[in-house]
Short mmCIF file of C-alpha atoms in Angstrom, two decimals:
data_model
loop_
_atom_site.label_atom_id
_atom_site.label_comp_id
_atom_site.label_asym_id
_atom_site.label_seq_id
_atom_site.Cartn_x
_atom_site.Cartn_y
_atom_site.Cartn_z
CA MET D 1 -39.32 -67.92 10.18
CA ILE D 2 -36.60 -65.80 8.58
CA LYS D 3 -35.09 -67.21 5.42
CA GLU D 4 -31.56 -66.15 4.66
CA GLU D 5 -32.18 -66.08 0.89
CA ASP D 6 -34.98 -63.52 1.27
CA TYR D 7 -32.78 -60.71 2.51
CA THR D 8 -29.60 -58.92 1.58
CA CYS D 9 -27.61 -56.80 4.00
CA VAL D 10 -27.06 -53.37 2.44
CA HIS D 11 -25.36 -51.50 5.26
CA PHE D 12 -24.64 -51.98 8.94
CA PRO D 13 -25.52 -49.49 11.71
CA LEU D 14 -22.96 -50.24 14.43
CA ALA D 15 -25.30 -49.21 17.23
CA ILE D 16 -27.64 -52.15 16.62
CA ILE D 17 -25.34 -55.17 16.86
CA PRO D 18 -22.04 -55.70 18.68
CA SER D 19 -19.23 -53.78 17.00
CA PRO D 20 -16.88 -56.80 16.62
CA LEU D 21 -19.50 -58.66 14.61
CA CYS D 22 -20.27 -55.60 12.49
CA SER D 23 -16.57 -55.02 11.89
CA PHE D 24 -16.26 -58.62 10.81
CA PHE D 25 -19.10 -58.24 8.32
CA LEU D 26 -17.73 -54.98 6.94
CA ASP D 27 -14.19 -56.27 6.62
CA ARG D 28 -15.18 -59.52 4.94
CA ARG D 29 -17.95 -58.43 2.58
CA GLY D 30 -17.55 -54.69 2.22
CA GLY D 31 -21.17 -54.09 3.19
CA ASN D 32 -22.59 -55.77 0.09
CA ASN D 33 -24.79 -58.87 -0.29
CA VAL D 34 -23.97 -60.59 3.02
CA THR D 35 -26.04 -63.61 4.04
CA ALA D 36 -25.70 -66.01 6.91
CA ARG D 37 -24.93 -68.85 4.53
CA GLN D 38 -22.12 -66.88 2.84
CA ILE D 39 -20.43 -66.04 6.14
CA ARG D 40 -20.68 -69.60 7.39
CA LEU D 41 -19.24 -70.92 4.13
CA ASP D 42 -16.40 -68.42 4.19
CA HIS D 43 -15.61 -68.96 7.89
CA PRO D 44 -16.98 -72.27 9.16
CA GLY D 45 -15.06 -71.90 12.43
CA LEU D 46 -16.84 -68.70 13.43
CA GLU D 47 -18.32 -69.18 16.90
CA VAL D 48 -21.71 -67.69 16.11
CA GLY D 49 -24.85 -69.77 16.04
CA TYR D 50 -26.81 -69.88 12.84
CA LEU D 51 -29.93 -68.40 14.42
CA ALA D 52 -27.92 -65.69 16.19
CA LEU D 53 -26.06 -64.88 12.98
CA THR D 54 -29.27 -64.70 10.94
CA THR D 55 -30.89 -62.48 13.57
CA ALA D 56 -27.87 -60.21 13.65
CA LEU D 57 -27.92 -59.88 9.89
CA TYR D 58 -31.63 -59.13 9.96
CA ASN D 59 -31.00 -56.38 12.49
CA CYS D 60 -28.33 -54.93 10.17
CA ASN D 61 -31.06 -53.07 8.29
CA PHE D 62 -32.03 -55.76 5.78
CA GLN D 63 -33.61 -54.77 2.52
CA LYS D 64 -35.48 -56.82 -0.03
CA PRO D 65 -33.53 -57.52 -3.20
CA HIS D 66 -33.47 -54.58 -5.63
CA SER D 67 -34.65 -52.13 -2.98
CA LEU D 68 -32.85 -48.91 -2.20
CA SER D 69 -30.91 -47.89 0.86
CA VAL D 70 -30.48 -44.34 -0.48
CA SER D 71 -33.24 -41.92 -1.37
CA GLU D 72 -31.01 -39.27 -2.91
CA PHE D 73 -27.64 -38.79 -4.57
CA LEU D 74 -24.93 -36.22 -4.00
CA LEU D 75 -23.71 -34.40 -7.12
CA LEU D 76 -20.16 -33.14 -6.63
CA GLY D 77 -20.50 -30.66 -9.50
CA LEU D 78 -17.62 -29.21 -11.47
CA SER D 79 -15.70 -27.99 -8.43
CA GLU D 80 -15.84 -28.67 -4.71
CA GLN D 81 -14.11 -25.39 -3.82
CA GLN D 82 -16.63 -23.00 -2.32
CA GLU D 83 -14.91 -19.84 -3.55
CA GLN D 84 -15.33 -20.97 -7.16
CA GLN D 85 -19.11 -21.41 -6.95
CA PRO D 86 -20.07 -17.74 -7.71
CA LEU D 87 -17.82 -17.81 -10.78
CA LEU D 88 -19.35 -21.08 -12.00
CA LEU D 89 -22.83 -19.69 -11.38
CA GLY D 90 -22.12 -16.62 -13.49
CA ILE D 91 -20.47 -18.57 -16.32
CA PHE D 92 -23.13 -21.24 -16.68
CA LEU D 93 -26.03 -18.84 -16.21
CA SER D 94 -24.61 -16.78 -19.08
CA ILE D 95 -24.10 -19.88 -21.21
CA TYR D 96 -27.65 -21.07 -20.58
CA LEU D 97 -29.19 -17.69 -21.40
CA VAL D 98 -27.21 -17.49 -24.65
CA THR D 99 -28.25 -21.08 -25.46
CA VAL D 100 -31.94 -20.36 -24.90
CA LEU D 101 -31.89 -17.06 -26.79
CA GLY D 102 -29.77 -18.34 -29.69
CA ASN D 103 -31.78 -21.49 -30.34
CA ILE D 104 -35.14 -19.73 -30.01
CA VAL D 105 -34.01 -17.08 -32.49
CA ILE D 106 -32.89 -19.78 -34.94
CA ILE D 107 -36.27 -21.54 -34.67
CA LEU D 108 -38.23 -18.32 -35.10
CA ALA D 109 -36.11 -17.22 -38.06
CA ILE D 110 -36.71 -20.52 -39.88
CA VAL D 111 -40.42 -20.70 -39.08
CA SER D 112 -41.10 -17.09 -40.06
CA ASN D 113 -39.20 -17.15 -43.38
CA PRO D 114 -40.89 -19.13 -46.19
CA HIS D 115 -37.59 -19.26 -48.12
CA LEU D 116 -36.15 -21.44 -45.34
CA HIS D 117 -38.94 -24.03 -45.45
CA THR D 118 -36.60 -26.62 -46.94
CA PRO D 119 -35.45 -30.03 -45.63
CA MET D 120 -32.09 -28.72 -44.40
CA TYR D 121 -33.65 -25.96 -42.33
CA PHE D 122 -36.45 -28.24 -41.16
CA PHE D 123 -33.80 -30.47 -39.61
CA LEU D 124 -31.91 -27.43 -38.30
CA ALA D 125 -35.01 -26.06 -36.53
CA ASN D 126 -35.59 -29.40 -34.82
CA PHE D 127 -31.89 -29.63 -34.02
CA SER D 128 -32.10 -26.24 -32.25
CA LEU D 129 -35.19 -27.41 -30.36
CA THR D 130 -33.49 -30.56 -29.08
CA ASP D 131 -30.38 -28.55 -28.14
CA LEU D 132 -32.59 -26.20 -26.13
CA CYS D 133 -34.26 -29.12 -24.36
CA LEU D 134 -30.91 -30.86 -23.78
CA ALA D 135 -29.38 -27.85 -22.07
CA SER D 136 -32.57 -27.33 -20.02
CA THR D 137 -32.31 -30.89 -18.69
CA THR D 138 -28.98 -30.34 -16.91
CA VAL D 139 -28.02 -26.67 -16.54
CA PRO D 140 -30.99 -25.26 -14.54
CA ARG D 141 -30.64 -27.97 -11.91
CA MET D 142 -26.93 -27.27 -11.60
CA LEU D 143 -27.58 -23.53 -11.25
CA VAL D 144 -30.15 -24.13 -8.50
CA ASN D 145 -27.75 -26.39 -6.61
CA ILE D 146 -24.96 -23.82 -6.82
CA GLN D 147 -27.22 -20.95 -5.76
CA ALA D 148 -28.78 -22.87 -2.86
CA ASN D 149 -25.43 -24.44 -1.88
CA ARG D 150 -27.15 -27.81 -2.12
CA LYS D 151 -25.76 -30.71 -4.12
CA THR D 152 -28.39 -33.39 -3.59
CA ILE D 153 -30.87 -34.80 -6.07
CA THR D 154 -33.59 -37.32 -5.27
CA TYR D 155 -33.52 -40.83 -6.66
CA THR D 156 -36.63 -40.15 -8.74
CA GLY D 157 -35.21 -36.84 -9.94
CA CYS D 158 -31.97 -38.56 -10.95
CA LEU D 159 -33.73 -41.21 -13.03
CA SER D 160 -35.93 -38.54 -14.61
CA GLN D 161 -32.90 -36.47 -15.53
CA ILE D 162 -31.20 -39.48 -17.14
CA TYR D 163 -34.37 -40.34 -19.07
CA PHE D 164 -34.82 -36.87 -20.56
CA PHE D 165 -31.09 -36.35 -21.13
CA LEU D 166 -30.79 -39.55 -23.18
CA TRP D 167 -34.03 -38.79 -25.02
CA PHE D 168 -32.93 -35.29 -26.04
CA ILE D 169 -29.35 -36.14 -26.92
CA GLY D 170 -30.44 -38.99 -29.18
CA PRO D 171 -32.28 -36.86 -31.76
CA ASP D 172 -29.16 -34.69 -32.05
CA VAL D 173 -27.30 -37.75 -33.29
CA PHE D 174 -29.97 -38.70 -35.82
CA LEU D 175 -30.53 -35.13 -36.99
CA LEU D 176 -26.81 -34.69 -37.68
CA ALA D 177 -27.00 -37.83 -39.82
CA ALA D 178 -30.17 -36.61 -41.55
CA MET D 179 -28.52 -33.28 -42.40
CA ALA D 180 -25.49 -35.13 -43.79
CA TYR D 181 -27.80 -37.22 -45.98
CA ASP D 182 -29.57 -34.05 -47.11
CA ARG D 183 -26.25 -32.50 -48.19
CA LEU D 184 -25.26 -35.75 -49.93
CA VAL D 185 -28.42 -35.77 -52.03
CA ALA D 186 -28.21 -32.01 -52.74
CA ILE D 187 -24.60 -32.13 -53.97
CA CYS D 188 -24.28 -35.61 -55.50
CA HIS D 189 -27.82 -35.94 -56.92
CA PRO D 190 -29.15 -32.39 -57.35
CA LEU D 191 -31.68 -33.36 -60.02
CA HIS D 192 -33.30 -35.91 -57.72
CA TYR D 193 -33.24 -33.73 -54.59
CA THR D 194 -36.90 -32.71 -54.63
CA LEU D 195 -37.96 -36.28 -55.37
CA VAL D 196 -35.92 -37.78 -52.51
CA MET D 197 -36.13 -35.15 -49.76
CA THR D 198 -39.90 -34.78 -49.72
CA PRO D 199 -41.76 -33.40 -46.69
CA ARG D 200 -43.00 -36.91 -45.97
CA CYS D 201 -39.43 -38.25 -45.97
CA CYS D 202 -38.24 -35.50 -43.62
CA ILE D 203 -41.08 -36.05 -41.15
CA LEU D 204 -40.54 -39.82 -41.31
CA LEU D 205 -36.84 -39.43 -40.48
CA LEU D 206 -37.70 -37.18 -37.54
CA VAL D 207 -40.37 -39.53 -36.17
CA ILE D 208 -38.08 -42.56 -36.45
CA SER D 209 -35.33 -40.74 -34.57
CA LEU D 210 -37.73 -39.77 -31.78
CA ILE D 211 -39.09 -43.31 -31.44
CA LEU D 212 -35.66 -44.95 -31.40
CA THR D 213 -34.16 -42.50 -28.90
CA GLN D 214 -37.23 -42.65 -26.68
CA SER D 215 -36.93 -46.44 -26.64
CA TYR D 216 -33.23 -46.15 -25.82
CA SER D 217 -33.76 -43.75 -22.92
CA LEU D 218 -36.74 -45.69 -21.56
CA THR D 219 -34.78 -48.97 -21.68
CA HIS D 220 -31.92 -47.48 -19.69
CA THR D 221 -34.30 -45.92 -17.16
CA ILE D 222 -36.17 -49.18 -16.58
CA LEU D 223 -32.92 -51.11 -16.19
CA LEU D 224 -31.59 -48.52 -13.73
CA ALA D 225 -34.77 -48.81 -11.67
CA GLN D 226 -33.98 -52.51 -11.15
CA LEU D 227 -30.55 -51.84 -9.63
CA SER D 228 -29.71 -51.61 -5.94
CA PHE D 229 -27.66 -48.70 -4.65
CA CYS D 230 -25.82 -49.15 -1.39
CA THR D 231 -24.32 -46.63 0.98
CA ASP D 232 -22.18 -44.91 -1.67
CA ASN D 233 -24.38 -42.21 -3.22
CA ILE D 234 -21.75 -39.71 -4.43
CA ILE D 235 -21.82 -38.96 -8.18
CA PRO D 236 -18.62 -37.19 -9.35
CA HIS D 237 -20.51 -35.16 -11.92
CA PHE D 238 -22.66 -32.05 -12.28
CA PHE D 239 -25.73 -34.04 -13.37
CA CYS D 240 -26.99 -37.61 -13.16
CA GLU D 241 -24.92 -39.14 -15.91
CA LEU D 242 -25.41 -42.78 -16.83
CA VAL D 243 -21.87 -44.17 -16.55
CA PRO D 244 -21.02 -42.73 -13.08
CA LEU D 245 -24.39 -43.92 -11.78
CA LEU D 246 -23.78 -47.49 -12.97
CA LYS D 247 -20.48 -47.50 -11.08
CA LEU D 248 -22.34 -46.75 -7.83
CA SER D 249 -24.63 -49.75 -8.06
CA CYS D 250 -23.96 -52.80 -5.92
CA SER D 251 -26.01 -54.96 -8.30
CA ASN D 252 -24.88 -56.75 -11.43
CA THR D 253 -24.85 -54.14 -14.23
CA TYR D 254 -23.98 -56.55 -17.05
CA VAL D 255 -27.26 -55.96 -18.91
CA ASN D 256 -26.93 -52.20 -18.50
CA GLN D 257 -23.40 -52.30 -19.86
CA CYS D 258 -24.50 -54.38 -22.84
CA VAL D 259 -27.24 -51.91 -23.72
CA LEU D 260 -24.79 -49.03 -23.30
CA ILE D 261 -22.09 -50.64 -25.45
CA TYR D 262 -24.18 -52.13 -28.26
CA TRP D 263 -27.13 -49.75 -28.53
CA GLY D 264 -25.18 -46.69 -27.45
CA GLY D 265 -22.34 -47.79 -29.69
CA ALA D 266 -24.69 -47.79 -32.66
CA LEU D 267 -25.55 -44.17 -31.89
CA THR D 268 -21.97 -43.03 -31.44
CA ILE D 269 -20.13 -45.26 -33.95
CA LEU D 270 -22.48 -46.52 -36.67
CA ILE D 271 -24.20 -43.17 -37.30
CA PRO D 272 -20.90 -41.21 -37.35
CA LEU D 273 -19.62 -43.81 -39.80
CA LEU D 274 -22.60 -43.10 -42.05
CA ILE D 275 -21.84 -39.37 -41.76
CA ILE D 276 -18.20 -40.00 -42.72
CA VAL D 277 -19.25 -42.07 -45.74
CA SER D 278 -21.63 -39.30 -46.80
CA TYR D 279 -18.89 -36.69 -46.60
CA VAL D 280 -16.40 -38.87 -48.48
CA ARG D 281 -18.88 -39.00 -51.34
CA ILE D 282 -19.57 -35.27 -50.99
CA MET D 283 -15.85 -34.43 -51.13
CA ALA D 284 -15.42 -36.68 -54.15
CA ALA D 285 -18.24 -34.80 -55.89
CA ILE D 286 -16.80 -31.40 -54.94
CA VAL D 287 -13.37 -32.32 -56.34
CA ARG D 288 -14.98 -32.97 -59.73
CA VAL D 289 -16.45 -29.44 -59.83
CA PRO D 290 -14.38 -27.58 -62.50
CA SER D 291 -14.37 -24.04 -61.08
CA ALA D 292 -12.80 -22.96 -57.80
CA SER D 293 -15.80 -20.79 -56.97
CA GLY D 294 -18.12 -23.74 -57.50
CA LYS D 295 -16.03 -25.90 -55.21
CA TRP D 296 -16.06 -23.27 -52.48
CA LYS D 297 -19.81 -22.74 -52.81
CA ALA D 298 -20.48 -26.47 -52.50
CA PHE D 299 -18.12 -26.87 -49.55
CA SER D 300 -19.53 -23.82 -47.73
CA THR D 301 -22.94 -25.49 -47.58
CA CYS D 302 -21.38 -28.36 -45.58
CA SER D 303 -18.79 -26.61 -43.43
CA SER D 304 -21.22 -25.54 -40.69
CA HIS D 305 -22.68 -29.01 -40.36
CA LEU D 306 -19.22 -30.61 -40.35
CA SER D 307 -18.12 -28.28 -37.54
CA ALA D 308 -21.15 -29.22 -35.44
CA VAL D 309 -20.50 -32.94 -36.01
CA CYS D 310 -16.87 -32.65 -34.89
CA LEU D 311 -17.75 -30.59 -31.81
CA PHE D 312 -20.39 -33.07 -30.70
CA TYR D 313 -18.72 -36.40 -31.39
CA VAL D 314 -15.17 -35.66 -30.24
CA SER D 315 -16.40 -34.77 -26.75
CA ALA D 316 -19.04 -37.54 -26.59
CA ILE D 317 -16.59 -40.27 -27.62
CA GLY D 318 -14.15 -38.95 -25.04
CA VAL D 319 -16.72 -39.62 -22.31
CA TYR D 320 -18.11 -43.01 -23.33
CA PHE D 321 -15.30 -44.86 -25.09
CA ILE D 322 -12.02 -43.73 -23.52
CA PRO D 323 -11.28 -45.85 -20.41
CA SER D 324 -11.90 -43.76 -17.32
CA SER D 325 -10.16 -43.71 -13.96
CA ALA D 326 -10.29 -41.69 -10.80
CA GLU D 327 -7.77 -39.26 -12.28
CA SER D 328 -9.84 -38.79 -15.44
CA ALA D 329 -13.11 -37.96 -13.66
CA SER D 330 -12.50 -34.25 -14.09
CA LYS D 331 -11.72 -34.77 -17.79
CA ASP D 332 -15.01 -36.65 -18.19
CA ARG D 333 -16.86 -33.73 -16.63
CA ILE D 334 -15.16 -31.26 -18.96
CA ALA D 335 -16.01 -33.40 -21.99
CA ALA D 336 -19.62 -33.64 -20.79
CA VAL D 337 -19.74 -29.85 -20.45
CA MET D 338 -18.60 -29.59 -24.07
CA TYR D 339 -21.28 -31.80 -25.63
CA ALA D 340 -24.13 -31.16 -23.17
CA VAL D 341 -23.67 -27.43 -22.44
CA VAL D 342 -21.22 -25.70 -24.78
CA SER D 343 -22.27 -27.45 -27.99
CA PRO D 344 -25.96 -26.38 -27.72
CA MET D 345 -24.76 -22.80 -27.17
CA LEU D 346 -22.36 -22.75 -30.13
CA ASN D 347 -24.56 -24.49 -32.71
CA PRO D 348 -26.72 -21.40 -33.43
CA PHE D 349 -23.54 -19.41 -34.15
CA ILE D 350 -22.03 -22.19 -36.25
CA TYR D 351 -25.12 -22.42 -38.45
CA SER D 352 -25.81 -18.69 -38.74
CA LEU D 353 -22.50 -16.83 -39.01
CA ARG D 354 -21.37 -18.59 -42.23
CA ASN D 355 -24.80 -18.98 -43.81
CA LYS D 356 -26.08 -16.15 -45.97
CA ASP D 357 -29.68 -17.39 -45.92
CA MET D 358 -29.68 -17.57 -42.11
CA LYS D 359 -28.07 -14.14 -41.83
CA SER D 360 -30.77 -12.69 -44.06
CA ALA D 361 -33.55 -14.42 -42.13
CA LEU D 362 -32.13 -13.29 -38.79
CA GLY D 363 -31.85 -9.72 -40.09
CA ARG D 364 -35.49 -9.75 -41.18
CA LEU D 365 -36.58 -11.26 -37.87
CA LEU D 366 -34.68 -8.78 -35.69
CA SER D 367 -35.83 -5.82 -37.79
CA GLY D 368 -39.46 -6.87 -37.49
CA ARG D 369 -39.91 -7.61 -41.22
CA ALA D 370 -40.13 -11.40 -40.87
CA LEU D 371 -43.85 -11.50 -41.49
#
């Protein structure tokens, strides 16, 4: 005996049931969550027997609740124009190679130079590592899709990409805050610096950031796995990004939205607020420095970090907290390119070009005198 509550109609192949009935279902319910009871309640005068209606709905490719009617998603990428694909391939392949090379060089320079074994450069090395992993989560897949002229990604691959993307972007947020705290202690409390920023403290901050961000990404992945996705499987993005994917679901995404707003908001609002407070105190301390050269020296130690913070957060806030529309989809993709692709490429230059210690370490590394 078929129970109407046990099934949900996800989509309707017109070849199975009479087209007038299918058209009626599609027009009235849009292909989502249709049951015999709902149709009878909406249209009690419909001349279709309950058993016939239930059978017809069952033949309309019923799925159990929370099951999937799609096994893959279609990524539209940055451009749908075929003639632009070779140009995009060249640009993003170059960006990715520079990202990999730049961040690896930064890590090797810090590891190989004992003078850089300090809290600030410990955080910077881990920051470069997470940037490298972040770019590797999205760019290689996009390059393969462009090269193979294929824009699909499996459902499992999409969830995996979201999981690793959220996990690797989270430590960036915490590490930026940790570096701001390091500068705060170094400038405002220089005599207590070695007592506060101990190796144990640095490792503890790193471990906490990894645990929190792993919990955040795992929570989103588990919640996404509970959603149903109907016939619409087109993601207007170049990777499986969380917000566009939630819009495709035909299930209730209230819990997902709450996690995104409150937990994600803590990452993108509370932590930046802590960074701002740190820099307000830093600027207040710099103003009290009597000599102009002393002020410039103190500010130069923070300028690189401040540039990285602005580059990351301006683009990230543009994606997650500015109301989006169909017209702004392209702007969202550009903003995502900035914080997920361009920012990991630029950070090695930001932290090395204006840093004498990094320049010296890079010179020793490239000349073979690092060891």
